[in-house]
Amino acid sequence: MVSPKGFLTKKTLAALALGQFISLLNTSTGFSSSELARKGINAPTSQSLANYVLLAIVYGSILIYRRTKLKAKWYYYLLLALVDVEANFLVVKAYQYTSLTSVMLLDCWTIPSVIFLTWFFLKEKYRYRRLLGVAVCVAGLVTVVFSDVHSKDRAGGKNPLKGDLIVVAGATLYAVSNVSEEFLVKSAERVELMAMLGLFGAIISGCQISILERKELQSIRWSTGAVLPFVGFAVAMFLIYSSVPILLKISGSTMLNLSLLTADMWTVLIRIFAYHEKVDWMYYIAFGAVAIGLIIYSGGAKEEDRARIEVEAETSEEIKEKDIEVGSEAQDQGPKIRSSKRSDVKLESSSVQCTS
């Protein structure tokens, strides 16, 4: 049995704290977007622009200071930025049509999408337990859609079904972005990725704002109540983009998925206590299904990591055994070689005597 002291190590506590920090940041972005939607501000690309500018300034400065060449082609980062900008656009746009709770729960669609993309493009293999977790998770997501249709409370949005479909589309693009980031991190490195994503993301966002949101920005009555959600969203997104790679390095994707799951719980609490809204009973069923699905999925990932570690350990043991066998054979052959050398010396000396 594992003792609490052995489980609650400094590394585990740090991962738990960082995971909940990211979860609260994720909840705050939804809260900021929901507040802007309530004020009638419809500028999803403008919300994300400040985040990309911060990424470009902070990580771009580090990249310039290093004075190193790019490890990946620049147009890879351009395509990644395009997908990421549109993913943020769709998810933030969904707050105009559906509730905060639905957006946070349906955003979990990223998980099965990532699994499919990594299986299809990166040739990663998944066991049945992780696939079962995905199936349960998807069942919970479908329940969210039926809940929005079933619920008579429309305070969360004017067209919940449309908003839910927009979230699913945005979550799918998030999956494409995450898999692309995984590929680029392996071929390049984190600072370069963040800097180039920020640079091209800011350029694409600026072009999109000039086309789609110029009139919207001109019509906004800028006040403290309008500026604060913009600033809060940008800072939270920047911290999320910067913190997720650190958590992945400490504890891997299992801790990240379980930590982000609690964001849905924080969202429901905000909706109940801050907005004083009634939550439809099907939300609790959906939340339970998503929670169980993600736990099964994470447990399957843990088993696969353990199996991979066991295989690596067995391989290392086999290599050590072969090295020992080779070393023992070399030791056995050592005296034979020395004796043969001695016999050769004796023969040479005897031949010298005969000639003399």
Coordinates of C-alpha atoms in Angstrom, one line a residue:
M1 CA 0.0 0.0 0.0
V2 CA 1.3 3.4 -0.9
S3 CA 1.6 5.8 2.1
P4 CA 0.3 9.4 1.9
K5 CA 3.8 10.7 2.3
G6 CA 5.0 8.6 -0.7
F7 CA 2.1 9.9 -2.8
L8 CA 2.0 13.5 -1.8
T9 CA 5.5 14.4 -3.0
K10 CA 6.6 17.9 -3.8
K11 CA 6.4 17.0 -7.5
T12 CA 2.8 15.8 -7.1
L13 CA 1.7 18.8 -5.1
A14 CA 3.3 21.1 -7.6
A15 CA 1.5 19.4 -10.5
L16 CA -1.9 19.5 -8.6
A17 CA -1.4 23.2 -7.8
L18 CA -0.4 24.1 -11.4
G19 CA -3.2 22.0 -12.8
Q20 CA -5.8 23.9 -10.8
F21 CA -4.2 27.2 -11.7
I22 CA -4.7 26.3 -15.4
S23 CA -8.2 25.1 -14.7
L24 CA -9.1 28.4 -13.1
L25 CA -7.5 30.4 -15.9
N26 CA -9.5 28.4 -18.4
T27 CA -12.7 29.2 -16.4
S28 CA -11.8 32.9 -16.3
T29 CA -11.5 33.0 -20.1
G30 CA -15.1 31.7 -20.4
F31 CA -16.2 34.1 -17.7
S32 CA -14.7 37.1 -19.6
S33 CA -16.2 36.0 -22.9
S34 CA -19.6 35.5 -21.3
E35 CA -19.5 39.0 -19.8
L36 CA -18.6 40.6 -23.1
A37 CA -21.5 38.7 -24.8
R38 CA -23.9 39.9 -22.1
K39 CA -22.8 43.5 -22.9
G40 CA -23.5 42.9 -26.5
I41 CA -19.8 43.0 -27.6
N42 CA -19.2 40.6 -30.5
A43 CA -15.5 40.7 -31.3
P44 CA -14.0 37.3 -30.8
T45 CA -10.9 37.8 -32.8
S46 CA -10.1 41.1 -31.0
Q47 CA -10.2 39.2 -27.7
S48 CA -7.4 36.9 -28.8
L49 CA -5.3 39.6 -30.5
A50 CA -3.7 40.8 -27.3
N51 CA -2.7 37.2 -26.3
Y52 CA -0.8 36.7 -29.6
V53 CA 0.9 40.1 -29.2
L54 CA 2.0 39.2 -25.7
L55 CA 3.4 35.8 -26.9
A56 CA 5.2 37.5 -29.8
I57 CA 6.8 40.2 -27.5
V58 CA 7.8 37.9 -24.6
Y59 CA 9.0 34.8 -26.4
G60 CA 10.1 36.7 -29.5
S61 CA 12.4 38.7 -27.4
I62 CA 13.9 35.5 -26.0
L63 CA 14.3 34.1 -29.5
I64 CA 16.0 37.2 -30.8
Y65 CA 18.4 37.3 -27.8
R66 CA 19.4 33.7 -28.6
R67 CA 20.1 34.5 -32.2
T68 CA 19.5 31.0 -33.4
K69 CA 18.0 29.8 -36.7
L70 CA 14.5 28.4 -36.8
K71 CA 14.4 24.7 -36.4
A72 CA 11.1 24.3 -38.3
K73 CA 9.9 26.0 -41.6
W74 CA 8.2 29.3 -41.1
Y75 CA 5.1 28.3 -43.1
Y76 CA 4.4 25.5 -40.6
Y77 CA 3.9 28.1 -37.9
L78 CA 1.8 30.2 -40.3
L79 CA -0.6 27.3 -40.9
L80 CA -0.7 26.5 -37.2
A81 CA -1.5 30.1 -36.3
L82 CA -4.3 30.2 -38.8
V83 CA -5.9 27.1 -37.3
D84 CA -5.4 28.4 -33.7
V85 CA -6.9 31.8 -34.5
E86 CA -10.0 30.3 -36.1
A87 CA -10.4 27.9 -33.2
N88 CA -10.3 30.8 -30.7
F89 CA -12.7 32.7 -33.0
L90 CA -15.3 29.9 -33.1
V91 CA -15.2 29.1 -29.4
V92 CA -15.5 32.7 -28.3
K93 CA -18.2 33.3 -31.0
A94 CA -20.3 30.5 -29.4
Y95 CA -20.8 32.5 -26.3
Q96 CA -23.2 34.7 -28.3
Y97 CA -25.5 31.8 -28.8
T98 CA -25.2 29.3 -26.0
S99 CA -24.5 29.1 -22.3
L100 CA -21.1 29.3 -20.5
T101 CA -21.6 25.8 -19.1
S102 CA -22.2 24.3 -22.5
V103 CA -19.1 25.9 -24.0
M104 CA -16.9 24.6 -21.2
L105 CA -18.3 21.0 -21.4
L106 CA -18.4 20.8 -25.2
D107 CA -14.9 22.0 -25.4
C108 CA -13.9 18.5 -24.1
W109 CA -14.6 17.3 -27.7
T110 CA -11.0 18.2 -28.2
I111 CA -10.0 14.9 -26.5
P112 CA -11.5 12.4 -28.9
S113 CA -10.5 14.6 -31.8
V114 CA -6.9 14.6 -30.7
I115 CA -7.0 10.8 -30.3
F116 CA -8.2 10.3 -33.8
L117 CA -5.7 12.8 -35.3
T118 CA -2.7 11.3 -33.4
W119 CA -3.9 7.8 -34.5
F120 CA -4.3 8.7 -38.1
F121 CA -1.3 11.1 -38.6
L122 CA 1.2 10.2 -35.9
K123 CA 0.4 6.5 -35.9
E124 CA -0.1 6.4 -32.1
K125 CA -1.8 3.3 -30.8
Y126 CA -4.6 3.3 -28.2
R127 CA -5.9 0.5 -26.0
Y128 CA -9.6 -0.3 -25.6
R129 CA -9.8 1.3 -22.1
R130 CA -8.9 4.7 -23.5
L131 CA -11.4 4.3 -26.4
L132 CA -14.1 3.3 -23.9
G133 CA -13.3 6.5 -22.0
V134 CA -13.7 8.5 -25.2
A135 CA -17.1 6.9 -25.9
V136 CA -18.4 7.8 -22.4
C137 CA -17.1 11.3 -22.8
V138 CA -18.8 11.7 -26.2
A139 CA -22.1 10.4 -24.6
G140 CA -21.8 13.2 -22.1
L141 CA -21.2 15.8 -24.8
V142 CA -24.3 14.6 -26.6
T143 CA -26.3 15.0 -23.4
V144 CA -25.2 18.6 -23.2
V145 CA -26.7 19.3 -26.6
F146 CA -30.0 17.6 -25.6
S147 CA -29.9 19.6 -22.3
D148 CA -29.8 22.9 -24.2
V149 CA -32.7 21.8 -26.4
H150 CA -34.6 20.5 -23.5
S151 CA -34.1 23.4 -21.1
K152 CA -36.7 26.1 -21.0
D153 CA -34.1 28.6 -19.6
R154 CA -32.6 30.5 -22.5
A155 CA -30.7 33.1 -20.4
G156 CA -27.4 31.6 -21.5
G157 CA -27.9 32.3 -25.2
K158 CA -30.3 33.1 -28.0
N159 CA -29.7 29.9 -30.1
P160 CA -28.1 27.1 -27.9
L161 CA -28.1 24.4 -30.6
K162 CA -26.2 26.7 -33.0
G163 CA -23.8 27.7 -30.3
D164 CA -23.1 24.0 -29.4
L165 CA -22.3 23.2 -33.0
I166 CA -19.9 26.1 -33.2
V167 CA -18.2 25.0 -30.1
V168 CA -17.7 21.5 -31.5
A169 CA -16.2 23.0 -34.7
G170 CA -13.9 25.1 -32.6
A171 CA -12.9 22.2 -30.4
T172 CA -12.0 20.2 -33.5
L173 CA -9.7 23.0 -34.7
Y174 CA -8.2 23.1 -31.2
A175 CA -7.4 19.4 -31.7
V176 CA -5.7 20.1 -35.0
S177 CA -3.7 22.9 -33.3
N178 CA -2.7 20.6 -30.4
V179 CA -1.5 17.8 -32.6
S180 CA 0.4 20.3 -34.8
E181 CA 2.0 21.8 -31.7
E182 CA 3.0 18.3 -30.5
F183 CA 4.7 17.7 -33.8
L184 CA 6.5 21.1 -33.9
V185 CA 7.6 20.8 -30.3
K186 CA 9.3 17.5 -31.1
S187 CA 11.0 18.9 -34.2
A188 CA 11.7 22.4 -32.8
E189 CA 11.3 23.7 -29.2
R190 CA 8.8 25.6 -27.0
V191 CA 10.1 29.1 -27.1
E192 CA 10.4 29.1 -30.9
L193 CA 6.8 27.7 -31.1
M194 CA 5.3 30.3 -28.8
A195 CA 7.2 33.2 -30.5
M196 CA 6.2 32.2 -34.0
L197 CA 2.6 31.3 -33.0
G198 CA 2.3 34.8 -31.4
L199 CA 3.8 36.6 -34.4
F200 CA 1.7 35.0 -37.1
G201 CA -1.4 34.8 -34.8
A202 CA -1.2 38.6 -34.3
I203 CA -0.8 39.2 -38.1
I204 CA -3.8 36.9 -39.0
S205 CA -5.9 38.3 -36.2
G206 CA -5.2 41.9 -37.3
C207 CA -6.2 41.1 -40.9
Q208 CA -9.4 39.4 -39.7
I209 CA -10.3 42.2 -37.4
S210 CA -10.0 44.8 -40.2
I211 CA -12.4 42.7 -42.4
L212 CA -14.9 41.3 -39.9
E213 CA -14.8 43.3 -36.7
R214 CA -13.9 46.9 -37.6
K215 CA -17.5 48.2 -37.4
E216 CA -18.1 46.3 -34.2
L217 CA -15.0 47.8 -32.5
Q218 CA -16.1 51.3 -33.6
S219 CA -19.6 50.9 -32.1
I220 CA -18.3 49.7 -28.7
R221 CA -18.6 52.2 -25.9
W222 CA -15.3 51.7 -24.2
S223 CA -15.6 51.8 -20.4
T224 CA -14.0 50.0 -17.5
G225 CA -16.7 47.3 -17.7
A226 CA -15.8 46.7 -21.3
V227 CA -12.0 46.9 -21.1
L228 CA -11.5 44.7 -18.0
P229 CA -12.9 41.5 -19.7
F230 CA -10.7 42.1 -22.7
V231 CA -7.6 42.5 -20.5
G232 CA -8.6 39.5 -18.3
F233 CA -9.1 37.3 -21.3
A234 CA -5.7 38.2 -22.8
V235 CA -3.7 37.7 -19.6
A236 CA -5.5 34.4 -18.8
M237 CA -4.8 33.1 -22.3
F238 CA -1.2 34.1 -22.2
L239 CA -0.7 32.3 -18.9
I240 CA -2.5 29.2 -20.2
Y241 CA -0.3 29.1 -23.3
S242 CA 2.8 29.4 -21.1
S243 CA 1.8 27.0 -18.3
V244 CA 0.5 24.0 -20.2
P245 CA 3.9 22.8 -21.5
I246 CA 5.3 23.0 -17.9
L247 CA 2.5 20.8 -16.6
L248 CA 3.0 18.3 -19.4
K249 CA 6.7 18.1 -18.5
I250 CA 6.0 17.5 -14.8
S251 CA 3.1 15.0 -15.0
G252 CA 2.0 14.5 -18.6
S253 CA -1.4 14.7 -20.3
T254 CA -3.2 12.7 -17.6
M255 CA -2.9 15.4 -15.0
L256 CA -3.7 18.1 -17.5
N257 CA -7.0 16.4 -18.6
L258 CA -8.1 15.7 -15.0
S259 CA -7.2 19.3 -14.1
L260 CA -9.1 20.8 -17.0
L261 CA -12.1 18.7 -16.0
T262 CA -12.5 20.7 -12.8
A263 CA -13.0 23.9 -15.0
D264 CA -16.5 22.6 -15.8
M265 CA -17.2 22.4 -12.0
W266 CA -16.0 26.0 -11.5
T267 CA -18.1 27.1 -14.4
V268 CA -21.3 25.6 -13.0
L269 CA -20.6 27.2 -9.6
I270 CA -20.1 30.6 -11.3
R271 CA -23.3 30.2 -13.3
I272 CA -25.3 29.3 -10.1
F273 CA -23.8 31.9 -7.7
A274 CA -22.6 34.8 -9.9
Y275 CA -25.3 34.8 -12.5
H276 CA -28.0 33.3 -10.3
E277 CA -29.1 31.0 -13.1
K278 CA -30.8 27.7 -12.8
V279 CA -28.9 24.7 -14.2
D280 CA -30.9 22.1 -16.0
W281 CA -30.8 18.7 -14.4
M282 CA -29.3 17.1 -17.5
Y283 CA -26.2 19.2 -17.0
Y284 CA -25.3 17.1 -13.9
I285 CA -25.7 13.9 -15.9
A286 CA -23.6 15.3 -18.7
F287 CA -20.9 16.4 -16.2
G288 CA -20.9 13.0 -14.5
A289 CA -20.5 11.3 -17.9
V290 CA -17.7 13.5 -19.0
A291 CA -16.0 13.1 -15.6
I292 CA -16.2 9.3 -15.8
G293 CA -15.1 9.2 -19.4
L294 CA -12.0 11.4 -18.7
I295 CA -11.1 9.3 -15.7
I296 CA -11.3 6.1 -17.8
Y297 CA -9.3 7.8 -20.5
S298 CA -6.7 9.0 -18.1
G299 CA -6.5 5.6 -16.5
G300 CA -5.9 4.0 -19.9
A301 CA -3.1 6.4 -20.6
K302 CA -1.6 5.5 -17.2
E303 CA -1.6 1.8 -18.1
E304 CA 0.0 2.5 -21.4
D305 CA 2.7 4.5 -19.8
R306 CA 3.4 1.8 -17.3
A307 CA 3.5 -0.9 -20.1
R308 CA 5.9 1.3 -22.1
I309 CA 8.1 1.7 -19.0
E310 CA 8.1 -2.1 -18.4
V311 CA 9.0 -2.8 -22.0
E312 CA 11.9 -0.3 -21.8
A313 CA 13.0 -1.8 -18.5
E314 CA 13.0 -5.3 -20.0
T315 CA 14.9 -4.1 -23.0
S316 CA 17.5 -2.5 -20.8
E317 CA 17.9 -5.6 -18.8
E318 CA 18.4 -7.7 -21.9
I319 CA 21.1 -5.3 -23.1
K320 CA 22.8 -5.5 -19.7
E321 CA 22.7 -9.4 -19.8
K322 CA 24.2 -9.4 -23.2
D323 CA 27.0 -7.0 -22.1
I324 CA 27.7 -9.3 -19.1
E325 CA 27.9 -12.3 -21.4
V326 CA 30.2 -10.5 -23.8
G327 CA 32.4 -9.4 -20.9
S328 CA 32.6 -12.9 -19.4
E329 CA 33.5 -14.4 -22.8
A330 CA 36.2 -11.8 -23.2
Q331 CA 37.6 -12.7 -19.7
D332 CA 37.7 -16.4 -20.6
Q333 CA 39.4 -15.7 -23.9
G334 CA 42.0 -13.5 -22.2
P335 CA 44.1 -16.3 -20.6
K336 CA 44.0 -18.3 -23.8
I337 CA 45.4 -15.4 -25.7
R338 CA 48.1 -14.9 -23.1
S339 CA 49.0 -18.6 -23.2
S340 CA 49.1 -18.7 -26.9
K341 CA 51.4 -15.6 -26.9
R342 CA 53.7 -17.4 -24.4
S343 CA 53.8 -20.5 -26.6
D344 CA 54.7 -18.4 -29.6
V345 CA 57.5 -16.8 -27.6
K346 CA 58.8 -20.2 -26.6
L347 CA 58.8 -21.4 -30.2
E348 CA 60.6 -18.3 -31.3
S349 CA 63.3 -18.8 -28.7
S350 CA 63.8 -22.5 -29.5
S351 CA 64.1 -21.7 -33.1
V352 CA 66.7 -19.1 -32.3
Q353 CA 68.7 -21.6 -30.3
C354 CA 68.6 -24.1 -33.1
T355 CA 69.9 -21.6 -35.6
S356 CA 72.7 -20.6 -33.3

